Coordinates of C-alpha atoms and ligand atoms in Angstrom, one line a residue:
M1 CA 341.7 225.0 -74.8
V2 CA 338.4 226.6 -75.7
F3 CA 338.1 230.4 -75.8
T4 CA 334.9 232.2 -75.4
H5 CA 334.9 235.3 -77.6
S6 CA 331.8 236.7 -76.0
L7 CA 333.3 240.1 -75.2
P8 CA 334.7 241.8 -78.3
L9 CA 337.4 243.8 -76.5
V10 CA 340.9 244.9 -77.7
P11 CA 343.1 245.2 -75.8
A12 CA 341.9 242.3 -73.6
P13 CA 341.1 243.5 -70.1
V14 CA 342.6 242.0 -66.9
S15 CA 339.3 240.2 -66.2
A16 CA 335.9 240.2 -67.9
T17 CA 332.8 238.2 -67.5
A18 CA 330.0 238.5 -70.1
G19 CA 326.5 238.9 -68.8
E20 CA 323.2 238.1 -70.5
G21 CA 322.1 240.2 -73.4
R22 CA 322.4 244.0 -73.7
M23 CA 321.5 247.1 -71.9
P24 CA 319.5 249.1 -74.5
I25 CA 320.1 252.8 -75.0
A26 CA 317.9 255.7 -76.2
A27 CA 318.1 259.4 -76.3
T28 CA 316.4 259.3 -72.8
T29 CA 319.3 257.3 -71.3
R30 CA 320.9 259.6 -68.8
V31 CA 324.7 259.9 -68.3
L32 CA 325.9 261.2 -64.9
G33 CA 329.4 262.4 -64.3
S34 CA 331.3 265.6 -64.2
S35 CA 334.4 264.1 -65.8
P36 CA 335.3 265.1 -69.4
A37 CA 335.0 261.3 -70.1
A38 CA 331.2 261.6 -69.7
A39 CA 330.9 264.2 -72.5
Q40 CA 333.4 262.1 -74.6
L41 CA 331.1 259.0 -74.1
I42 CA 328.0 261.0 -75.2
D43 CA 329.8 262.3 -78.3
A44 CA 331.2 258.8 -79.3
V45 CA 327.9 257.1 -78.9
E46 CA 326.3 259.7 -81.1
R47 CA 329.0 259.3 -83.8
R48 CA 328.4 255.6 -83.8
S49 CA 324.7 255.2 -83.4
G50 CA 323.1 258.6 -84.1
I51 CA 321.7 258.5 -80.5
R52 CA 322.6 261.4 -78.3
L53 CA 322.4 260.3 -74.7
S54 CA 321.2 262.9 -72.2
A55 CA 323.7 264.5 -69.8
A56 CA 322.1 264.2 -66.3
D57 CA 321.9 267.6 -64.7
A58 CA 323.2 268.7 -61.3
A59 CA 319.9 267.9 -59.6
D60 CA 320.3 264.3 -60.5
A61 CA 323.7 264.2 -58.9
A62 CA 322.1 264.0 -55.4
D63 CA 320.6 260.7 -56.5
S64 CA 323.3 259.1 -58.6
A65 CA 321.6 255.7 -58.6
S66 CA 318.9 257.1 -60.7
A67 CA 321.2 257.8 -63.6
D68 CA 321.4 255.1 -66.3
I69 CA 325.1 255.5 -66.8
E70 CA 327.2 256.7 -64.0
L71 CA 330.9 257.7 -64.2
R72 CA 332.8 258.4 -61.0
L73 CA 336.3 258.4 -59.6
D74 CA 337.7 256.2 -56.9
P75 CA 341.5 255.8 -56.6
A76 CA 341.1 252.6 -54.7
V77 CA 339.3 250.8 -57.6
A78 CA 342.4 249.9 -59.6
A79 CA 346.0 250.8 -60.4
P80 CA 346.6 254.1 -62.2
E81 CA 344.8 254.3 -65.5
G82 CA 342.6 251.4 -64.5
Y83 CA 338.8 251.1 -64.0
A84 CA 336.0 248.9 -63.0
L85 CA 333.0 248.7 -65.3
T86 CA 329.6 247.0 -64.7
V87 CA 327.0 246.9 -67.4
G88 CA 323.8 245.4 -66.1
D89 CA 320.5 247.2 -66.1
R90 CA 322.6 250.3 -65.7
V91 CA 326.2 251.2 -66.4
E92 CA 328.6 251.9 -63.5
L93 CA 332.0 253.0 -64.5
V94 CA 334.5 253.8 -61.8
G95 CA 337.9 255.1 -62.8
A96 CA 341.1 255.0 -60.6
D97 CA 341.8 258.4 -62.2
E98 CA 340.6 260.5 -65.2
A99 CA 342.7 258.3 -67.6
G100 CA 340.9 255.2 -66.1
L101 CA 337.5 256.8 -66.8
F102 CA 338.7 257.6 -70.4
Y103 CA 339.8 254.0 -70.9
G104 CA 336.5 252.6 -69.4
V105 CA 334.7 254.8 -72.0
Q106 CA 336.8 253.2 -74.8
T107 CA 335.8 249.8 -73.5
L108 CA 332.1 250.9 -73.5
R109 CA 332.5 252.0 -77.1
Q110 CA 333.6 248.5 -78.1
L111 CA 330.6 247.0 -76.1
L112 CA 328.2 249.2 -78.1
R113 CA 326.5 247.0 -80.7
E114 CA 323.6 247.3 -83.0
E115 CA 321.1 244.4 -83.2
E116 CA 317.6 243.9 -84.6
H117 CA 316.0 245.8 -81.8
G118 CA 318.4 248.7 -81.8
W119 CA 321.6 249.8 -80.0
G120 CA 322.8 248.7 -76.7
F121 CA 325.8 247.9 -74.5
L122 CA 326.7 244.2 -74.1
R123 CA 326.3 243.3 -70.4
A124 CA 329.6 242.6 -68.7
E125 CA 331.6 242.9 -65.5
I126 CA 335.1 244.2 -66.2
R127 CA 338.2 245.0 -64.1
D128 CA 341.1 246.5 -65.9
A129 CA 344.4 248.3 -65.7
P130 CA 347.4 248.4 -68.0
R131 CA 350.4 246.1 -67.9
F132 CA 352.8 248.8 -69.0
G133 CA 352.6 252.5 -68.3
R134 CA 354.3 253.3 -71.6
R135 CA 352.1 252.5 -74.6
G136 CA 353.3 254.6 -77.5
V137 CA 353.0 255.1 -81.2
M138 CA 355.3 257.2 -83.4
L139 CA 354.3 259.3 -86.4
D140 CA 357.0 260.4 -88.8
V141 CA 355.8 263.8 -90.1
T142 CA 359.0 264.6 -92.0
R143 CA 359.2 262.1 -94.9
H144 CA 355.6 263.1 -95.5
F145 CA 353.8 265.9 -93.6
F146 CA 350.5 265.5 -91.8
D147 CA 348.7 268.6 -90.7
V148 CA 347.1 269.4 -87.4
D149 CA 343.7 267.9 -88.2
E150 CA 345.3 264.7 -89.5
V151 CA 347.4 264.4 -86.3
K152 CA 344.2 264.9 -84.3
T153 CA 342.4 262.1 -86.2
F154 CA 345.4 259.9 -85.6
I155 CA 345.3 260.7 -81.8
D156 CA 341.6 259.8 -81.7
S157 CA 342.2 256.4 -83.2
I158 CA 345.2 255.4 -81.2
S159 CA 343.8 256.7 -77.9
A160 CA 340.8 254.5 -78.5
L161 CA 343.2 251.5 -78.3
K162 CA 344.4 252.9 -74.9
F163 CA 347.8 254.2 -76.2
N164 CA 349.0 257.0 -74.0
H165 CA 352.1 258.4 -75.8
L166 CA 352.5 259.9 -79.2
H167 CA 356.1 260.5 -80.4
L168 CA 356.3 263.0 -83.3
H169 CA 359.4 262.7 -85.4
L170 CA 359.8 266.4 -86.2
S171 CA 363.0 266.6 -88.2
D172 CA 364.9 264.5 -90.7
D173 CA 366.9 264.8 -93.9
Q174 CA 363.8 265.7 -96.0
G175 CA 362.3 268.5 -93.9
W176 CA 362.1 270.5 -90.7
R177 CA 358.6 270.6 -89.1
I178 CA 358.5 272.9 -86.1
Q179 CA 358.8 276.6 -85.7
I180 CA 362.0 277.7 -83.8
D181 CA 362.0 281.5 -83.3
S182 CA 365.8 281.8 -82.8
W183 CA 366.6 279.9 -86.0
P184 CA 363.8 281.1 -88.3
L185 CA 365.3 279.8 -91.6
L186 CA 364.6 276.2 -90.5
T187 CA 360.9 276.6 -91.3
E188 CA 361.5 279.4 -93.9
L189 CA 363.8 277.3 -96.1
S190 CA 363.6 273.7 -94.9
S191 CA 359.9 272.9 -94.2
S192 CA 358.3 273.0 -97.7
T193 CA 359.9 269.8 -98.9
A194 CA 359.0 266.1 -98.4
V195 CA 359.8 262.8 -100.1
D196 CA 359.2 262.8 -103.9
E197 CA 358.1 266.4 -104.0
A198 CA 355.0 265.7 -101.9
R199 CA 353.6 268.6 -99.9
G200 CA 355.7 269.8 -97.0
G201 CA 354.7 271.9 -94.1
F202 CA 355.4 272.7 -90.4
Y203 CA 353.7 273.3 -87.1
T204 CA 353.7 276.8 -85.7
K205 CA 354.1 276.9 -82.0
D206 CA 350.4 277.5 -81.7
D207 CA 349.7 274.4 -83.9
Y208 CA 352.0 272.4 -81.7
R209 CA 350.2 273.6 -78.5
E210 CA 346.9 272.7 -80.1
I211 CA 348.1 269.2 -80.8
V212 CA 349.5 268.9 -77.2
A213 CA 346.2 270.0 -75.7
Y214 CA 344.1 267.8 -77.9
A215 CA 346.3 264.8 -77.0
E216 CA 346.1 265.7 -73.3
E217 CA 342.3 265.6 -73.4
R218 CA 342.7 262.0 -74.6
H219 CA 345.4 261.1 -72.1
V220 CA 348.1 261.0 -74.7
L221 CA 351.5 262.6 -73.8
L222 CA 353.4 264.1 -76.7
I223 CA 357.1 263.3 -77.2
P224 CA 358.8 265.6 -79.7
E225 CA 361.9 264.3 -81.5
I226 CA 364.6 266.4 -83.1
D227 CA 366.8 263.7 -84.8
L228 CA 370.6 264.4 -84.2
P229 CA 373.4 264.3 -85.1
G230 CA 372.4 262.3 -88.3
H231 CA 369.2 262.7 -90.3
T232 CA 370.0 266.4 -90.4
H233 CA 370.4 267.2 -94.1
A234 CA 367.4 269.7 -93.9
I235 CA 369.1 271.7 -91.2
G236 CA 371.9 272.3 -93.7
V237 CA 369.5 273.6 -96.3
A238 CA 368.7 276.4 -93.8
Y239 CA 372.1 276.7 -92.1
P240 CA 374.8 275.1 -94.3
E241 CA 377.5 276.0 -91.7
L242 CA 375.9 273.6 -89.1
V243 CA 376.1 270.4 -91.3
E244 CA 378.9 268.4 -92.8
E245 CA 379.2 267.5 -96.5
P246 CA 377.1 264.4 -97.2
V247 CA 378.9 261.1 -96.7
V248 CA 377.9 259.0 -99.8
S249 CA 378.5 255.3 -99.1
D250 CA 378.5 252.6 -101.7
A251 CA 375.2 251.4 -100.3
L252 CA 373.6 254.8 -100.6
R253 CA 375.0 255.2 -104.1
S254 CA 373.6 251.9 -105.4
E255 CA 370.3 252.3 -103.5
S256 CA 369.8 255.7 -105.0
L257 CA 370.6 254.5 -108.5
Q258 CA 368.1 251.6 -108.1
Q259 CA 365.4 253.9 -106.9
G260 CA 366.1 256.6 -109.4
Q261 CA 366.8 259.1 -106.6
P262 CA 369.5 261.8 -106.8
L263 CA 372.3 261.8 -104.2
P264 CA 372.2 264.4 -101.4
V265 CA 374.0 267.7 -102.2
H266 CA 375.1 269.9 -99.3
G267 CA 372.8 272.9 -98.8
E268 CA 370.2 271.7 -101.3
A269 CA 366.8 270.0 -100.5
Y270 CA 367.0 266.2 -100.4
L271 CA 363.8 264.4 -101.4
G272 CA 365.1 260.8 -101.6
T273 CA 364.8 258.2 -98.9
G274 CA 368.4 257.2 -98.4
V275 CA 369.7 257.3 -94.8
G276 CA 373.0 257.7 -92.9
H277 CA 374.6 260.5 -95.1
S278 CA 374.2 263.6 -92.9
S279 CA 375.7 264.9 -89.7
V280 CA 375.8 268.1 -87.8
R281 CA 379.3 269.5 -87.2
I282 CA 380.3 267.9 -84.0
H283 CA 383.4 270.0 -83.3
E284 CA 381.8 273.4 -83.9
E285 CA 380.5 275.2 -80.8
R286 CA 377.9 276.9 -83.0
T287 CA 376.3 273.4 -83.3
Y288 CA 375.7 273.3 -79.6
E289 CA 374.3 276.9 -79.5
F290 CA 371.8 275.6 -82.1
V291 CA 371.0 272.5 -80.2
R292 CA 370.6 274.5 -76.9
D293 CA 368.2 276.9 -78.6
V294 CA 366.1 274.2 -80.2
V295 CA 365.9 272.2 -77.0
R296 CA 365.0 275.3 -75.0
E297 CA 362.3 276.4 -77.3
L298 CA 360.8 272.8 -77.6
A299 CA 361.0 272.4 -73.8
E300 CA 359.0 275.6 -73.4
I301 CA 356.1 274.3 -75.5
T302 CA 356.2 270.7 -74.3
P303 CA 354.5 270.1 -70.9
G304 CA 355.5 266.4 -70.9
P305 CA 358.9 265.4 -69.3
Y306 CA 360.6 264.1 -72.4
L307 CA 362.6 265.3 -75.4
H308 CA 363.8 262.8 -77.9
V309 CA 367.1 263.6 -79.5
G310 CA 367.3 260.8 -82.1
G311 CA 370.8 259.3 -82.5
D312 CA 369.9 256.6 -85.1
E313 CA 371.8 255.8 -88.2
S314 CA 374.7 258.3 -88.0
L315 CA 376.5 256.0 -90.4
G316 CA 379.0 258.6 -91.7
T317 CA 379.9 260.0 -88.2
P318 CA 383.1 258.6 -86.6
Q319 CA 382.3 256.7 -83.4
A320 CA 384.3 259.0 -81.1
D321 CA 382.6 262.1 -82.5
F322 CA 379.2 260.4 -82.2
D323 CA 379.8 259.4 -78.6
L324 CA 381.0 263.0 -77.7
F325 CA 377.8 264.4 -79.3
A326 CA 375.6 261.9 -77.5
E327 CA 377.1 263.0 -74.2
R328 CA 376.7 266.7 -74.9
V329 CA 373.2 266.5 -76.4
T330 CA 371.7 264.4 -73.5
A331 CA 373.4 266.8 -71.0
I332 CA 371.8 269.8 -72.8
V333 CA 368.3 268.2 -72.5
V334 CA 368.9 267.6 -68.7
E335 CA 370.0 271.2 -68.3
A336 CA 366.7 272.2 -70.0
G337 CA 364.8 270.3 -67.3
K338 CA 363.7 267.4 -69.4
T339 CA 364.5 263.7 -69.6
P340 CA 366.3 262.7 -72.8
I341 CA 365.1 259.8 -74.9
A342 CA 367.4 258.5 -77.7
W343 CA 367.4 255.6 -80.2
H344 CA 369.6 252.8 -78.8
E345 CA 372.7 253.7 -80.7
M346 CA 373.4 256.5 -78.3
G347 CA 374.0 253.8 -75.6
S348 CA 377.5 253.5 -77.2
A349 CA 378.5 256.7 -75.4
A350 CA 380.0 255.9 -71.9
D351 CA 378.9 259.1 -70.3
I352 CA 375.4 259.6 -71.8
A353 CA 373.4 261.7 -69.3
E354 CA 372.2 259.6 -66.3
G355 CA 368.5 258.6 -66.6
T356 CA 368.4 258.9 -70.4
I357 CA 365.8 256.6 -71.8
G358 CA 366.8 254.3 -74.7
Q359 CA 364.5 253.3 -77.5
Y360 CA 365.5 249.9 -78.8
W361 CA 364.7 249.5 -82.5
G362 CA 366.8 246.4 -83.2
K363 CA 365.3 243.0 -84.0
T364 CA 363.6 240.6 -81.5
T365 CA 366.8 238.6 -81.7
P366 CA 369.4 241.4 -81.3
E367 CA 372.2 241.8 -83.8
G368 CA 375.7 243.3 -83.6
T369 CA 376.1 245.7 -80.7
H370 CA 372.4 246.7 -80.4
A371 CA 371.8 244.8 -77.1
E372 CA 374.9 246.2 -75.4
E373 CA 374.0 249.7 -76.5
A374 CA 370.5 249.3 -75.1
A375 CA 371.7 247.8 -71.8
H376 CA 374.0 250.8 -71.3
F377 CA 370.9 253.1 -70.8
V378 CA 369.9 250.9 -67.9
E379 CA 373.5 250.9 -66.4
R380 CA 373.3 254.7 -66.5
G381 CA 370.1 254.7 -64.4
G382 CA 367.7 255.0 -67.4
A383 CA 365.3 252.5 -68.8
L384 CA 364.1 251.2 -72.2
I385 CA 361.2 251.6 -74.6
M386 CA 360.9 248.5 -76.9
S387 CA 360.3 249.1 -80.6
A388 CA 361.6 245.8 -82.0
A389 CA 361.7 246.6 -85.8
D390 CA 360.7 243.1 -86.9
A391 CA 357.6 243.1 -84.7
A392 CA 356.5 246.6 -83.7
Y393 CA 357.4 248.7 -86.8
L394 CA 354.2 249.7 -88.4
D395 CA 355.8 250.7 -91.7
M396 CA 356.9 247.2 -92.7
K397 CA 354.7 245.5 -95.3
Y398 CA 352.1 242.9 -94.2
T399 CA 352.9 240.7 -97.2
A400 CA 355.6 241.0 -99.9
D401 CA 353.1 242.4 -102.4
F402 CA 351.4 245.0 -100.1
P403 CA 351.5 248.3 -102.0
L404 CA 352.7 250.4 -99.0
G405 CA 355.6 250.1 -96.6
L406 CA 359.1 248.8 -96.6
T407 CA 360.7 245.4 -96.0
W408 CA 364.2 246.0 -94.6
A409 CA 363.4 244.7 -91.1
A410 CA 360.8 242.1 -91.9
I411 CA 357.5 241.4 -93.5
I412 CA 355.1 241.7 -90.6
D413 CA 351.7 240.1 -90.8
V414 CA 349.2 240.7 -88.0
R415 CA 350.1 237.5 -86.2
S416 CA 353.9 238.4 -86.1
A417 CA 353.0 241.9 -84.9
Y418 CA 351.0 240.3 -82.1
E419 CA 353.3 237.4 -81.0
W420 CA 356.4 239.1 -79.5
E421 CA 357.3 239.7 -75.9
P422 CA 359.0 243.0 -75.0
T423 CA 360.7 241.7 -71.9
A424 CA 362.2 238.7 -73.7
V425 CA 364.4 240.6 -76.2
L426 CA 367.2 242.0 -74.1
D427 CA 369.1 240.7 -71.1
V428 CA 367.9 243.5 -68.7
P429 CA 365.7 243.3 -65.6
D430 CA 362.0 243.3 -66.5
D431 CA 361.4 246.6 -64.6
A432 CA 363.9 248.3 -66.9
I433 CA 361.3 247.9 -69.7
L434 CA 358.9 250.9 -69.5
G435 CA 356.7 249.5 -72.3
I436 CA 356.6 249.7 -76.0
E437 CA 356.3 252.1 -78.9
A438 CA 355.2 251.2 -82.4
P439 CA 356.7 253.6 -85.0
L440 CA 355.2 254.6 -88.3
W441 CA 357.9 255.9 -90.7
S442 CA 356.3 257.7 -93.6
E443 CA 358.6 257.2 -96.6
T444 CA 355.7 255.5 -98.5
T445 CA 352.6 257.0 -96.9
R446 CA 351.5 260.2 -98.8
T447 CA 348.1 260.5 -97.1
L448 CA 346.6 259.8 -93.7
S449 CA 344.6 257.0 -95.4
D450 CA 348.0 255.4 -96.4
V451 CA 349.1 255.7 -92.8
E452 CA 345.9 254.1 -91.5
Q453 CA 346.4 251.2 -93.9
L454 CA 349.7 250.3 -92.3
V455 CA 348.8 251.2 -88.7
F456 CA 345.4 249.4 -88.5
P457 CA 345.0 246.7 -87.5
R458 CA 348.6 246.1 -86.4
A459 CA 348.5 249.0 -83.8
A460 CA 345.7 246.9 -82.1
A461 CA 348.2 244.0 -81.8
Q462 CA 350.7 246.4 -80.2
A463 CA 348.0 247.9 -77.9
E464 CA 347.3 244.4 -76.5
V465 CA 351.0 243.6 -76.1
A466 CA 351.4 246.8 -74.1
W467 CA 348.1 246.7 -72.1
S468 CA 346.9 243.2 -71.5
P469 CA 348.4 240.9 -68.8
R470 CA 350.9 238.5 -70.3
E471 CA 349.2 235.5 -68.5
A472 CA 345.6 236.2 -69.4
P473 CA 343.9 233.3 -71.2
E474 CA 342.7 235.6 -73.9
R475 CA 346.2 236.9 -74.6
V476 CA 346.7 234.4 -77.4
W477 CA 346.4 234.7 -81.2
E478 CA 343.3 232.6 -81.6
S479 CA 341.4 234.8 -79.2
F480 CA 342.9 238.0 -80.4
R481 CA 342.1 237.6 -84.1
V482 CA 338.4 237.0 -83.3
R483 CA 338.2 240.0 -80.9
L484 CA 340.1 242.1 -83.4
G485 CA 337.7 241.2 -86.2
S486 CA 334.8 242.5 -84.0
L487 CA 336.3 246.0 -84.1
A488 CA 335.5 246.4 -87.9
P489 CA 332.1 248.0 -87.5
L490 CA 333.5 250.6 -85.0
W491 CA 336.5 251.4 -87.2
K492 CA 334.3 251.7 -90.3
A493 CA 331.9 254.0 -88.4
E494 CA 334.9 256.2 -87.3
G495 CA 336.2 256.3 -90.9
I496 CA 339.5 254.5 -90.1
D497 CA 340.9 253.1 -93.4
F498 CA 342.2 249.9 -91.9
H499 CA 343.7 247.0 -93.9
P500 CA 341.3 244.1 -94.0
A501 CA 344.1 241.5 -93.6
D502 CA 342.8 238.1 -94.5
E503 CA 344.2 236.5 -91.3
I504 CA 341.3 238.2 -89.4
P505 CA 337.6 237.1 -89.4
W506 CA 336.2 240.7 -89.8
S507 CA 332.7 241.0 -88.6
E508 CA 329.9 243.0 -90.3
R509 CA 328.1 244.2 -87.1
Ligands
ACM1 C1 365.1 254.0 -87.1 O1 364.3 253.2 -87.6 N1 366.0 254.6 -87.9 C2 365.1 254.4 -85.7

């Protein structure tokens, strides 16, 4: 089969036909549209090209056909989040909703190219809408902390790939990252630490609201996670009475020795990267007072419908205790008016709250009890987010010698990140799969630049898995790698420190 790579778009749209040549732009090019997406387009074009397009004024609105670039809404044009885009002698972008307009603008940004005679949009006729409504990325802000501006930069770069959820992993053994007024020692005593004595930090409630609002303007919904009952050592630094003595397994002991990391000590900061040693006290009512307060305060500042309560790697917690905790914590989230999300292990609990969403992080070929645990969320009226660790984990190394990242799930080159099918992993109905999430765990990433090295370009592969129709002719590696390579000038202009993987023919312009 021969693929035409004439349109440099990632993720591939539902349908696209390339036209002849480009529509040139200049400072006199007028943009008409009252949607925030019109202003976002003007800003993005200026960042890229230095050309500030003109916003058409209200008088022009009466004669919309006179505008060079017109943005408008029409719910009939496509499914939710979809759009129709025509670039001919003028640009007409019609969004099914505000998100659709925003995504049409992201497509326009990829069509903007510089040639000998200046800047212009490649001519095209595009119809588009997402395959999955859930297209997520996770950022671990506990192992290393990323401040509000860094999170905003991250939101800019993922929303440009049409991701619409950002999961923030806000608590773990190494630190607590969100202000909770009723338990003030969490941030006073447990937020300043991170892996290897890196800088810690936390978000005040105002910081968090600022992130939520910034994300919302880019059609990204924030999902906060408090990881429970394991990954809770930092809670015990602030409130030792809530957390059990660390469970030091042989595996943790030998791994810590190998890495030159001290073992966890109850009530003292833990800066290593071992997992599975901590648990809140499951048979103490005080634990549930704590959980209720944290869930209530987080729910108050989270406009989105979801609260993630963790549930992974509670390796030292007896199964019956873990299941009891899973049932209670998911019920507490429901009482607070939110839908719980949990890592798939919580599917071991028979009476997990109805409607709880599971996040599958096993392999593309499930091992052990992972598939059964995941399926139980569906049996309880919930659904699944797919984060297959050997395909979608952004913190795995690209190659064995890549300086950042881990290898426990797999070595994931760009092609392996691209070639997986989220509905083919588990034996559940296709409509139980809400979509995907690509997590970035931050054990090895000290800076945002480190994060970007691992996330880009593989997040673009996940964006296409989540957005593009499975049957589209372009939805194949040979097409993807060329289209991906064409994003290089845009990413460079935006200052994204992507990894120039040698599988990809990166283009200069
Ligand atoms: C996980 O990677 N522990 C969810």
